[in-house]
XYZ file of C-alpha atoms in Angstrom:
785
model
C 26.322 -50.290 74.735
C 30.116 -50.312 74.959
C 32.301 -49.675 71.986
C 35.088 -52.069 71.080
C 37.620 -52.514 68.303
C 38.672 -56.061 67.475
C 41.998 -57.119 65.969
C 42.409 -60.700 64.907
C 46.042 -61.848 65.045
C 47.387 -64.651 62.881
C 50.527 -63.570 61.110
C 49.900 -59.949 60.158
C 46.150 -59.860 59.458
C 43.661 -57.642 61.271
C 39.968 -56.797 61.234
C 37.813 -54.356 63.147
C 34.304 -54.274 64.644
C 32.744 -51.167 66.183
C 29.609 -50.189 68.085
C 28.786 -47.206 70.328
C 29.142 -46.330 73.986
C 27.766 -43.818 76.464
C 29.043 -41.764 79.436
C 30.976 -39.017 77.684
C 32.292 -35.626 78.806
C 29.184 -33.805 77.532
C 26.399 -35.147 75.341
C 27.560 -34.715 71.760
C 31.267 -34.318 72.458
C 31.865 -37.761 71.011
C 31.083 -36.303 67.582
C 34.054 -33.885 67.623
C 37.169 -35.159 65.854
C 40.385 -35.044 67.976
C 42.795 -34.929 65.010
C 43.103 -31.120 64.749
C 45.532 -30.507 67.569
C 49.084 -29.173 67.377
C 52.317 -30.272 69.052
C 53.547 -28.697 72.222
C 51.504 -26.898 74.872
C 49.404 -23.760 75.267
C 51.515 -21.784 77.777
C 54.952 -20.322 77.270
C 57.520 -22.432 79.108
C 59.967 -21.132 81.736
C 60.609 -24.422 83.532
C 61.504 -27.961 82.414
C 62.472 -31.094 84.347
C 63.003 -34.664 83.129
C 62.502 -37.792 85.215
C 62.062 -41.434 84.256
C 61.725 -40.631 80.580
C 58.923 -38.127 81.182
C 59.190 -34.393 80.562
C 57.567 -31.907 82.942
C 57.098 -28.311 81.784
C 55.416 -25.184 83.114
C 55.458 -21.436 82.733
C 52.717 -18.875 82.248
C 50.164 -17.825 79.658
C 51.943 -15.832 76.955
C 49.118 -13.270 76.907
C 49.736 -12.582 80.606
C 47.280 -11.353 83.186
C 45.870 -14.783 84.033
C 45.673 -16.253 87.514
C 46.547 -19.854 86.690
C 49.119 -21.870 84.766
C 49.340 -25.548 83.925
C 51.952 -28.165 84.702
C 52.348 -30.277 81.556
C 53.556 -33.880 81.460
C 54.868 -35.513 78.263
C 55.155 -39.290 78.648
C 56.581 -39.889 75.176
C 53.157 -40.462 73.597
C 50.876 -37.681 74.798
C 50.550 -34.570 76.909
C 48.575 -34.448 80.139
C 48.027 -31.815 82.832
C 48.563 -33.268 86.329
C 48.381 -29.895 88.063
C 47.243 -26.287 87.752
C 48.950 -23.503 89.678
C 46.828 -20.617 90.922
C 47.531 -17.224 92.397
C 47.788 -13.553 91.498
C 47.575 -12.103 88.018
C 50.721 -12.625 85.940
C 51.747 -15.625 88.018
C 54.467 -17.834 86.627
C 56.130 -21.167 87.308
C 59.829 -20.333 87.040
C 61.639 -23.624 87.652
C 61.127 -27.358 88.216
C 63.499 -29.894 89.755
C 63.464 -33.476 91.005
C 65.039 -34.676 94.239
C 64.780 -38.412 93.748
C 61.230 -38.923 92.524
C 59.831 -35.868 94.283
C 59.056 -32.926 92.011
C 59.535 -29.371 93.262
C 58.004 -26.353 91.554
C 59.113 -22.753 92.060
C 57.331 -19.562 91.057
C 54.963 -16.814 92.119
C 51.857 -18.972 92.660
C 49.906 -19.321 95.899
C 48.333 -22.763 95.410
C 48.551 -25.968 93.369
C 45.388 -27.928 92.624
C 43.790 -25.930 95.415
C 46.478 -26.811 97.992
C 48.019 -23.702 99.579
C 51.682 -23.322 98.608
C 53.235 -19.883 98.420
C 55.969 -19.841 95.771
C 57.299 -23.380 96.298
C 55.510 -26.728 96.302
C 56.380 -30.405 96.151
C 54.636 -33.381 94.546
C 55.318 -36.930 95.681
C 53.553 -38.403 92.659
C 50.232 -38.509 94.457
C 49.647 -35.248 96.285
C 50.942 -31.685 96.489
C 52.122 -30.005 99.670
C 53.993 -26.969 100.933
C 57.354 -27.070 102.735
C 57.030 -23.859 104.713
C 58.340 -21.497 102.058
C 56.808 -18.065 101.596
C 57.897 -15.684 98.858
C 58.766 -15.746 95.175
C 61.037 -18.579 94.010
C 62.791 -18.346 90.636
C 65.634 -20.877 90.601
C 66.179 -24.431 91.817
C 69.280 -26.624 91.934
C 69.800 -30.098 93.393
C 72.865 -31.528 95.123
C 72.200 -34.986 96.562
C 69.202 -34.621 98.854
C 69.552 -30.857 99.107
C 67.297 -28.503 97.146
C 68.707 -24.980 96.690
C 66.120 -22.276 96.174
C 66.801 -18.810 94.800
C 64.322 -15.990 94.505
C 63.071 -13.021 96.466
C 62.253 -13.974 100.073
C 63.342 -13.566 103.701
C 61.847 -16.579 105.471
C 61.690 -20.278 104.767
C 60.172 -22.556 107.392
C 60.889 -20.023 110.126
C 64.558 -19.712 109.127
C 65.779 -16.222 108.214
C 67.081 -16.293 104.659
C 67.876 -13.601 102.142
C 66.961 -14.633 98.596
C 68.685 -18.031 98.799
C 68.586 -21.070 101.090
C 68.266 -24.839 100.937
C 65.878 -27.593 102.019
C 67.445 -30.901 103.097
C 64.197 -32.876 102.966
C 63.192 -32.133 106.530
C 64.466 -28.635 107.424
C 65.464 -25.277 105.927
C 68.963 -23.782 106.132
C 70.286 -20.320 105.426
C 73.449 -19.721 103.406
C 75.111 -17.131 105.608
C 73.753 -13.652 105.015
C 72.249 -14.606 101.696
C 72.455 -12.184 98.796
C 71.359 -8.539 98.812
C 68.384 -7.138 100.714
C 64.958 -8.268 99.536
C 63.329 -5.857 97.139
C 61.751 -5.638 93.690
C 65.173 -5.228 92.067
C 67.084 -7.801 94.122
C 66.689 -11.450 93.208
C 68.530 -14.741 92.716
C 67.610 -16.067 89.258
C 70.094 -18.900 88.637
C 71.941 -21.515 90.748
C 74.578 -24.101 89.846
C 76.286 -26.523 92.261
C 79.740 -28.003 91.639
C 82.157 -29.841 93.972
C 80.426 -28.560 97.101
C 80.367 -24.966 95.850
C 77.087 -23.146 95.262
C 77.119 -20.496 92.527
C 74.290 -17.967 92.389
C 73.462 -15.356 89.771
C 70.814 -12.675 89.548
C 70.488 -9.036 90.499
C 72.234 -8.257 93.792
C 75.121 -6.239 95.155
C 76.324 -7.876 98.359
C 76.171 -10.561 100.997
C 76.222 -8.719 104.296
C 79.368 -6.558 104.157
C 80.883 -8.536 101.265
C 80.517 -7.010 97.783
C 79.032 -9.405 95.239
C 77.789 -7.935 91.980
C 75.241 -10.272 90.383
C 77.431 -13.399 90.666
C 78.695 -15.050 93.852
C 79.833 -18.412 95.239
C 79.138 -20.064 98.611
C 81.904 -22.331 99.922
C 79.945 -23.679 102.892
C 80.846 -20.889 105.264
C 80.955 -17.605 103.341
C 79.968 -15.840 100.122
C 82.557 -14.333 97.785
C 82.249 -12.497 94.529
C 83.166 -14.504 91.410
C 85.855 -12.893 89.302
C 84.815 -9.344 90.104
C 81.189 -10.069 89.275
C 79.340 -8.923 86.144
C 77.995 -5.555 85.039
C 76.309 -3.713 87.901
C 73.656 -2.520 85.442
C 72.996 -6.044 84.166
C 71.746 -9.379 85.467
C 72.613 -13.069 85.429
C 69.817 -15.403 84.313
C 71.535 -18.696 83.476
C 74.421 -20.797 84.830
C 75.786 -24.123 83.564
C 79.002 -26.119 84.021
C 80.916 -27.874 81.265
C 83.642 -29.745 83.088
C 85.216 -27.192 85.400
C 84.194 -24.217 83.299
C 81.231 -22.133 84.413
C 79.169 -20.540 81.647
C 77.254 -17.442 82.675
C 74.420 -15.924 80.656
C 72.057 -13.015 81.052
C 72.122 -9.363 80.179
C 75.553 -7.803 80.797
C 78.464 -6.260 78.910
C 81.288 -6.920 81.332
C 82.523 -9.878 83.389
C 85.201 -8.790 85.819
C 87.340 -6.501 83.648
C 86.609 -8.433 80.435
C 84.279 -6.978 77.800
C 81.619 -9.547 76.887
C 78.152 -9.605 75.347
C 75.526 -11.352 77.482
C 77.564 -14.553 77.893
C 80.970 -15.397 79.334
C 83.069 -18.305 80.633
C 84.746 -18.454 84.048
C 87.486 -21.135 84.316
C 88.082 -20.571 88.030
C 90.715 -17.900 87.470
C 89.870 -15.914 84.335
C 86.970 -14.689 82.233
C 86.683 -15.400 78.506
C 84.715 -13.599 75.832
C 83.037 -16.279 73.695
C 83.777 -15.202 70.142
C 82.173 -11.806 70.539
C 79.163 -13.174 72.372
C 75.564 -12.561 71.402
C 73.975 -9.562 69.753
C 70.442 -8.296 69.305
C 68.300 -5.288 68.673
C 68.503 -3.378 70.904
C 70.416 -5.905 73.021
C 70.803 -9.633 73.502
C 69.535 -11.606 76.494
C 70.513 -15.164 77.447
C 67.823 -16.997 79.419
C 69.026 -20.603 79.309
C 72.269 -22.583 78.914
C 72.702 -26.341 78.668
C 75.484 -28.724 77.653
C 75.073 -31.452 75.037
C 78.045 -33.676 74.174
C 80.506 -30.987 75.196
C 78.855 -28.184 73.217
C 77.134 -25.223 74.836
C 73.530 -24.647 73.762
C 72.215 -21.153 74.445
C 68.661 -19.810 74.235
C 67.250 -16.362 74.783
C 66.352 -13.282 72.822
C 69.069 -12.477 70.282
C 69.677 -12.271 66.544
C 73.397 -12.923 66.235
C 76.211 -14.995 67.750
C 79.883 -14.270 67.092
C 79.084 -12.305 63.948
C 76.743 -14.884 62.374
C 72.958 -14.696 62.184
C 71.442 -16.759 64.997
C 67.828 -16.356 66.076
C 67.261 -17.133 69.758
C 69.273 -20.386 69.666
C 73.038 -20.772 69.229
C 75.747 -23.388 69.793
C 79.295 -22.751 71.074
C 81.798 -25.564 70.369
C 84.651 -24.041 72.357
C 86.066 -21.934 69.533
C 83.206 -20.717 67.322
C 79.442 -20.204 67.135
C 76.923 -21.992 64.917
C 73.142 -22.177 64.743
C 70.315 -24.313 63.381
C 68.774 -22.820 60.270
C 66.046 -20.386 61.309
C 66.512 -20.967 65.032
C 63.514 -20.288 67.272
C 60.668 -18.170 65.931
C 60.434 -16.257 69.239
C 62.433 -16.092 72.461
C 63.769 -19.165 74.222
C 63.459 -19.168 78.008
C 64.882 -22.471 79.261
C 67.210 -25.245 78.038
C 67.605 -28.571 79.861
C 69.942 -31.339 78.690
C 69.363 -35.064 79.225
C 72.749 -36.024 77.777
C 71.177 -37.252 74.539
C 69.116 -34.191 73.685
C 68.185 -30.724 74.869
C 64.625 -29.720 75.701
C 64.025 -26.057 74.969
C 61.088 -24.047 76.266
C 60.034 -20.514 75.537
C 57.515 -18.296 73.810
C 58.112 -19.649 70.292
C 55.854 -21.437 67.827
C 58.484 -23.089 65.642
C 62.054 -24.396 65.877
C 63.909 -24.165 62.549
C 60.708 -24.608 60.579
C 59.367 -27.419 62.787
C 56.010 -26.533 64.327
C 56.555 -26.791 68.085
C 54.430 -24.712 70.411
C 56.503 -23.425 73.321
C 58.644 -26.572 73.692
C 60.881 -28.625 71.382
C 63.699 -31.162 71.475
C 67.161 -30.745 69.870
C 69.267 -33.927 69.459
C 72.379 -32.215 68.148
C 71.346 -32.584 64.507
C 67.647 -31.770 64.191
C 64.613 -30.433 66.005
C 61.586 -32.503 66.990
C 58.160 -31.512 68.207
C 56.427 -33.165 71.150
C 52.984 -34.252 70.021
C 50.846 -37.350 69.439
C 50.931 -38.628 65.834
C 47.498 -38.496 64.206
C 46.424 -35.533 66.328
C 48.556 -32.791 64.792
C 46.375 -31.372 62.003
C 45.554 -28.057 63.663
C 46.302 -24.680 62.107
C 48.812 -22.371 63.747
C 47.034 -19.013 63.639
C 43.588 -17.772 62.615
C 41.289 -19.398 60.031
C 39.014 -16.820 58.385
C 37.534 -18.785 55.505
C 36.894 -22.358 54.322
C 35.884 -23.676 50.910
C 35.744 -27.096 49.255
C 35.749 -28.784 45.873
C 33.714 -31.633 47.375
C 36.743 -33.672 48.397
C 39.429 -31.258 49.608
C 39.145 -28.439 52.117
C 40.774 -25.080 51.394
C 41.536 -22.992 54.466
C 42.547 -19.345 54.403
C 43.468 -16.972 57.167
C 46.480 -15.583 58.933
C 48.667 -18.587 59.733
C 52.135 -19.987 59.107
C 51.498 -23.717 59.580
C 48.716 -26.109 58.678
C 49.367 -29.400 60.406
C 53.153 -29.832 60.594
C 53.691 -28.098 57.245
C 54.605 -24.484 56.588
C 51.774 -22.851 54.687
C 51.497 -19.118 54.167
C 47.884 -18.307 55.032
C 46.318 -20.807 52.597
C 46.430 -24.598 52.636
C 44.634 -27.697 51.330
C 43.425 -30.568 53.526
C 42.772 -33.876 51.727
C 41.058 -35.498 54.691
C 44.305 -36.797 56.143
C 47.117 -34.336 55.477
C 47.671 -30.642 54.813
C 49.729 -29.125 52.022
C 50.484 -25.503 51.171
C 48.650 -24.154 48.117
C 51.170 -23.306 45.409
C 53.961 -24.816 47.495
C 54.372 -21.848 49.832
C 51.028 -20.071 50.087
C 51.076 -16.264 50.216
C 52.653 -13.640 52.441
C 49.399 -11.830 53.216
C 46.242 -12.765 55.090
C 43.474 -14.596 53.202
C 39.893 -13.574 53.987
C 37.937 -15.314 51.221
C 38.445 -18.249 48.839
C 36.492 -19.042 45.663
C 36.850 -21.985 43.280
C 35.944 -20.633 39.834
C 36.867 -21.647 36.261
C 39.470 -24.126 37.554
C 41.121 -21.329 39.498
C 41.683 -20.954 43.210
C 40.925 -17.301 43.870
C 41.681 -15.610 47.183
C 40.641 -12.254 48.521
C 42.568 -10.271 51.090
C 42.334 -7.142 53.192
C 45.817 -6.209 51.951
C 47.314 -5.613 48.520
C 47.210 -7.331 46.011
C 43.626 -7.840 47.349
C 42.830 -10.597 44.864
C 45.160 -13.395 43.844
C 44.758 -16.674 41.980
C 46.289 -20.023 41.114
C 45.705 -21.940 37.927
C 47.190 -25.295 38.811
C 50.485 -24.522 40.533
C 50.927 -21.147 38.820
C 50.102 -18.092 40.951
C 49.202 -14.733 39.476
C 47.582 -11.437 40.413
C 44.158 -11.769 38.877
C 43.301 -8.139 38.200
C 46.573 -6.494 37.248
C 45.907 -4.189 40.168
C 42.485 -3.111 38.839
C 40.793 -3.704 42.178
C 41.970 -1.351 44.895
C 40.667 -2.226 48.335
C 39.897 -5.144 50.678
C 37.970 -8.168 49.406
C 36.467 -10.145 52.312
C 33.764 -12.155 50.481
C 33.084 -13.949 47.171
C 30.307 -16.193 45.830
C 29.946 -18.107 42.563
C 26.846 -17.453 40.452
C 25.601 -18.812 37.118
C 27.134 -15.948 35.176
C 30.286 -15.266 37.116
C 31.997 -14.711 40.419
C 30.528 -11.995 42.636
C 32.794 -9.969 44.888
C 32.010 -7.950 48.017
C 34.381 -5.610 49.819
C 35.559 -2.035 50.241
C 37.243 -1.770 46.845
C 36.769 0.388 43.777
C 37.814 0.203 40.125
C 36.728 1.156 36.610
C 35.443 -1.649 34.405
C 36.126 -2.132 30.643
C 33.051 -0.042 29.780
C 34.515 2.815 31.808
C 31.869 2.323 34.484
C 33.061 2.891 38.072
C 32.462 0.078 40.541
C 32.229 0.456 44.286
C 32.135 -2.338 46.884
C 30.615 -5.020 44.634
C 31.539 -6.499 41.256
C 31.212 -9.482 38.936
C 34.079 -11.404 37.342
C 33.222 -13.320 34.178
C 36.478 -15.237 33.954
C 38.148 -12.556 31.825
C 37.089 -9.134 33.086
C 35.725 -7.468 36.181
C 32.463 -5.595 35.728
C 30.580 -3.047 37.752
C 27.263 -4.241 39.177
C 25.982 -0.678 39.536
C 23.598 0.817 36.938
C 25.115 4.077 35.657
C 24.538 7.105 37.848
C 21.586 5.637 39.763
C 23.008 3.624 42.672
C 24.693 5.382 45.574
C 26.297 3.918 48.648
C 27.183 6.096 51.593
C 28.842 6.051 54.967
C 26.527 4.626 57.598
C 26.155 6.200 61.012
C 28.795 5.161 63.594
C 30.405 2.743 63.988
C 31.990 3.479 60.684
C 33.781 1.049 58.388
C 31.797 1.282 55.185
C 31.862 -1.708 52.917
C 30.310 -5.005 51.885
C 31.424 -8.057 53.837
C 29.072 -10.844 52.690
C 27.590 -12.061 49.420
C 25.212 -14.903 48.505
C 23.621 -16.044 45.246
C 20.148 -17.549 44.675
C 19.347 -18.028 40.998
C 19.492 -14.610 39.343
C 19.411 -12.817 42.702
C 22.633 -11.700 44.342
C 22.516 -10.506 47.952
C 25.151 -8.148 49.331
C 25.508 -7.445 53.040
C 27.866 -5.386 55.147
C 27.943 -1.971 56.760
C 26.453 0.620 54.409
C 23.466 2.770 53.482
C 22.418 2.605 49.801
C 19.844 4.154 47.480
C 18.790 3.491 43.881
C 16.900 6.269 42.117
C 15.343 3.791 39.666
C 13.781 1.334 42.112
C 13.766 2.764 45.656
C 11.035 5.130 46.847
C 12.221 8.606 47.699
C 13.939 8.855 51.069
C 13.933 5.067 51.507
C 17.324 3.436 51.867
C 18.763 -0.054 51.983
C 20.568 -0.441 55.295
C 23.362 -3.028 55.485
C 21.757 -5.426 52.981
C 20.490 -5.143 49.408
C 19.444 -7.444 46.518
C 20.584 -7.274 42.877
C 18.050 -8.990 40.585
C 20.315 -9.038 37.542
C 19.065 -5.692 36.273
C 18.310 -3.400 39.194
C 18.896 -3.039 42.916
C 15.966 -3.993 45.143
C 15.080 -3.239 48.744
C 14.776 -5.966 51.372
C 12.385 -4.138 53.647
C 14.548 -1.426 55.122
C 17.413 -3.794 55.873
C 18.925 -4.646 59.244
C 20.067 -2.468 62.113
C 23.806 -3.230 62.056
C 26.541 -5.112 60.238
C 25.845 -8.207 58.144
C 28.741 -10.689 58.375
C 27.301 -13.928 56.980
C 24.625 -15.067 54.534
C 23.485 -18.426 53.230
C 20.675 -19.497 50.908
C 18.603 -22.370 52.289
C 15.847 -23.554 49.986
C 13.831 -20.463 49.057
C 15.006 -18.516 52.092
C 18.027 -16.386 52.874
C 19.523 -16.551 56.358
C 21.566 -13.571 57.528
C 23.917 -13.285 60.511
C 25.820 -10.381 62.018
C 25.727 -7.732 64.726
C 22.151 -6.512 64.232
C 19.208 -6.798 66.620
C 16.451 -5.665 64.268
C 15.464 -6.580 60.680
C 13.143 -4.047 59.065
C 11.320 -3.449 62.351
C 11.261 -7.105 63.415
C 13.258 -8.020 66.541
C 15.949 -10.427 65.370
C 19.016 -10.957 67.564
C 22.085 -11.433 65.346
C 20.325 -13.840 62.950
C 17.283 -13.376 60.703
C 15.400 -15.017 57.825
C 14.318 -13.312 54.577
C 11.618 -15.263 52.711
C 11.620 -13.024 49.650
C 9.096 -10.577 51.066
C 9.430 -10.396 54.841
C 11.923 -10.669 57.658
C 11.490 -12.957 60.670
C 13.499 -13.993 63.712
C 15.140 -17.407 63.918
C 14.207 -19.139 67.153
C 15.005 -16.133 69.329
C 18.539 -15.820 67.960
C 21.496 -14.957 70.166
C 20.693 -14.554 73.854
C 23.085 -12.334 75.759
C 26.357 -11.192 74.262
C 27.979 -12.437 71.093
C 27.371 -12.308 67.361
C 26.936 -14.589 64.330
C 29.856 -14.539 61.876
C 29.302 -17.736 59.876
C 26.396 -19.719 58.403
C 26.138 -22.925 56.401
C 23.639 -25.715 55.733
C 23.763 -29.502 55.888
C 20.779 -31.636 55.002
C 17.716 -30.068 56.599
C 19.705 -28.129 59.172
C 21.198 -24.664 59.405
C 24.464 -24.194 61.324
C 25.580 -20.898 62.859
C 28.982 -19.946 64.241
C 30.304 -16.867 65.992
C 31.108 -15.512 69.432
C 27.808 -16.381 71.156
C 27.255 -18.782 74.052
C 23.472 -19.101 73.902
C 21.069 -19.523 71.002
C 17.326 -19.207 71.597
C 17.770 -20.000 75.288
C 19.903 -23.078 74.601
C 23.506 -22.935 75.918
C 25.625 -23.354 72.794
C 29.281 -22.351 72.764
C 30.024 -20.514 69.510
C 28.386 -23.028 67.189
C 24.780 -24.248 67.039
C 22.290 -26.140 64.842
C 18.802 -24.980 63.783
C 16.412 -27.671 62.519
C 13.672 -25.218 61.511
C 12.003 -25.390 64.903
C 14.654 -25.596 67.632
C 18.256 -24.704 68.351
C 20.695 -27.416 69.481
C 24.191 -27.309 70.940
C 26.998 -29.307 69.350
C 28.241 -30.945 72.521
C 30.233 -28.492 74.603
C 31.025 -26.606 71.403
C 34.025 -24.411 70.690
C 36.192 -23.065 73.510
C 39.491 -21.608 74.635
C 40.639 -18.121 75.536
C 39.081 -15.442 73.266
C 37.526 -18.235 71.199
C 35.416 -17.410 68.167
C 34.134 -19.054 64.987
C 34.700 -17.178 61.720
C 33.719 -19.712 59.056
C 31.737 -22.925 58.516
C 31.513 -25.391 55.653
C 29.664 -28.690 55.248
C 30.882 -31.630 53.156
C 28.683 -34.704 53.222
C 28.035 -35.376 56.896
C 31.078 -33.375 58.029
C 30.866 -29.867 59.429
C 34.203 -28.043 59.404
C 34.634 -25.066 61.719
C 37.342 -22.411 61.418
C 38.291 -19.446 63.564
C 40.395 -18.766 66.622
C 39.943 -21.425 69.306
C 41.729 -24.187 71.206
C 38.938 -26.603 72.120
C 36.160 -28.448 70.310
C 34.005 -30.736 72.416
C 36.607 -30.442 75.168
C 39.340 -31.794 72.890
C 42.569 -29.894 72.246
C 42.450 -28.458 68.724
C 43.817 -25.360 67.031
C 41.666 -23.030 64.929
C 39.955 -25.783 62.932
C 37.584 -28.541 63.994
C 35.347 -31.240 62.531
C 31.906 -32.322 63.720
C 30.134 -35.426 62.413
C 26.921 -36.651 64.059
C 27.287 -40.058 62.402
C 30.719 -40.811 63.869
C 31.633 -41.535 67.477
C 35.238 -40.340 67.788
C 35.420 -41.079 71.528
C 36.085 -44.777 71.119
C 39.185 -46.747 72.110
C 41.152 -47.848 69.054
C 43.893 -50.418 68.519
C 46.472 -49.031 66.082
C 49.717 -50.069 64.406
C 49.626 -53.835 65.129
C 53.028 -55.474 64.758
C 54.897 -58.599 65.769
C 58.484 -58.594 66.990
C 61.135 -61.175 66.156
C 60.434 -63.085 69.376
C 56.762 -63.431 68.411
C 55.380 -60.886 70.859
C 52.371 -58.868 69.708
C 52.560 -55.058 69.895
C 49.702 -52.591 69.452
C 49.008 -48.980 70.366
C 45.907 -48.331 72.437
C 44.412 -44.982 71.448
C 42.012 -44.722 74.346
C 40.024 -42.071 76.135
C 42.039 -40.095 78.679
C 40.616 -40.358 82.172
C 38.358 -43.282 81.284
C 38.954 -46.976 81.961
C 40.193 -48.449 78.672
C 40.450 -52.238 78.625
C 42.274 -54.454 76.123
C 41.002 -58.032 76.083
C 42.326 -61.143 74.323
C 40.615 -64.297 73.088
C 41.351 -67.418 71.073
C 37.733 -68.369 70.329
C 35.880 -64.991 70.229
C 33.723 -66.294 73.101
C 35.896 -66.117 76.187
C 37.743 -62.817 76.687
C 40.582 -62.225 79.136
C 41.650 -58.693 80.190
C 45.323 -58.129 79.343
C 45.546 -54.358 79.915
C 43.643 -51.724 81.873
C 44.708 -48.141 81.208
C 43.344 -44.633 81.798
C 46.169 -42.490 80.416
C 44.685 -42.486 76.919
C 47.456 -43.500 74.552
C 49.577 -46.483 75.528
C 51.932 -48.848 73.663
C 50.988 -52.370 74.720
C 53.038 -55.557 74.352
C 51.485 -58.940 75.094
C 54.316 -61.109 76.499
C 52.095 -64.206 76.323
C 51.271 -63.953 72.630
C 54.109 -66.287 71.440
C 52.336 -69.127 73.217
C 49.275 -68.943 70.941
C 49.006 -69.928 67.262
C 46.558 -67.038 66.908
C 44.896 -64.604 69.283
C 42.269 -61.860 68.941
C 42.365 -58.497 70.711
C 39.712 -55.879 71.304
C 39.560 -52.533 73.095
C 36.547 -51.320 75.022
C 35.573 -48.917 77.751
C 35.351 -50.517 81.138
C 33.020 -49.625 83.987
């Protein structure tokens, strides 16, 4: 059965019809919601090129050490990845440039999409190929049909070159003796071409017998040093012309005989210090320069410009420096101007408070992110805990943004949009959230450890009574139970360690006087309680501890990592489990426990076990291979587990799985991404929300939060935002499935349908030029063969 969405058009009315379809990426992936992505890309960006309204960007993984990097394409509506560069560890794509409609990529890669290309490759829009280059390429510049290539190399297409040469579309050419001998400390990093002159900057000392310190110009027959060069102990990383003035950026303190600070202007005869230049701690670096409407936009790693605070982005208007609010949250690496705006790439997550992963656009007045509307509800950082009031989701963790909004480690999701709790959130990580007595209560691993909101009013709940981390809370019939590594003295002067009860006014010890002891477990150490669950009058505490109660435990018998409080005394649960307990959930009359253990009171149980009130048992074989269970929740008749595992009971299941009481099931292709892990789960109605540290759910780009719903097929083409222009033409956005054949059909009688658009790019803005000729017309979207 194919899915379709139908829009009836007569004036401005619309209606929709939906069914299901098959042939998906992996069985079940259609049930993962695509809305929890973030703008931007997942690699830091060194290289940007713009052609035909599309933005191409590439760089390297910010964590380093990887052997591949993506080429990203932004078409104005969505991101796609037309190529992946491969090669040695720490490879990078350093520059991109178009000669006509042919894209060239420079870097330290050895192949593109499997095609051998050592450091330089070209794409004609259909296929990649090499052009005989071998080495490391770092800088590209275009003059007519000539492509200038700077880097660290000695041979291009059989032509002897030294760090710089050019390709005319059919052959390579040297530029005299090139610049400096090839070596790890000799490289051309920036090129600019003006009026037949080729300017090159980097780290070099000479061209043959001619001295040239880090900045030189080629006049077609010979190299000469520009204005005495720049600091011999520095480097040039960026060049840009504004009129006849050459702006030079990098890491240097002198240009010719003029004292500067990482940026300078050469007017053809003299050097100028730009208002004191750029400053940083310990020093400033300029990595990119571009020109927008006569102003100079500079990116890099710096904290000041001309005596004013400026974080990694600054603007020079010819006489003074200015900046844009908070600038870039981390270093900027490249700036490319289109004449109407500047695209900036780097290793940042935000541009003046606008969430923008690694790439953003500056139009001279404000910053914009590059991301598809409706798919930007991801969380920027880690999600450690989720809770709900039945309608809204509360997320806590270590993050700065939830969706496009700034939110300090705690935020509320209403099903459509995020908002920061209390307006700004908190400035510490949130590890647990409880909704109790009309309060939002959060626990943290850092002081103040426990914090609360009553309405919009935040306050420290305990007046500093609790001292120590608070990773877990659970609401019971007579109060809120806390688990952690804290201690305090309650109003009856009773000391409390690791567990407590809050009655809405006071915190009370849960330990009978003098009888309960809790001790350091054997290695690995890290004593404390990390999980709590409530079933009637029973409260279960789990973690990493060894405990004994003189009143109820037999001599020399200890509770290991889990114990039960029956409202009056502590009770054994067999002899406990063999290692840390990280998650617990009550399901009917049973308690399910997840963690790092492999044994529950002598019963083999790999990372997940069931306690029926008297005995322990395994749960379908548990985790197979490596990985652990960090989160548990229930929905209907099913138990859901999340963690770092990839196999449950012999069933491949990436970090999240379902147990129906008999068998384990995967949730499509599950949760993925580098170092992916699930930390928390919560079910609301038929929705399962997943939080942690990950970038994929069901193969879809998301960020640290995801939604699964078995009753909804999210992989269906949609027709959105219907509108009619003044000339009567019908406009609609096709939100299709990338890589699949999405078809828009039109009809006037709902019987005969005519294809009016076939598209596989996913999201596409469609205009029907024939619509003015019909009094009314219906449209539907469906997946084609």
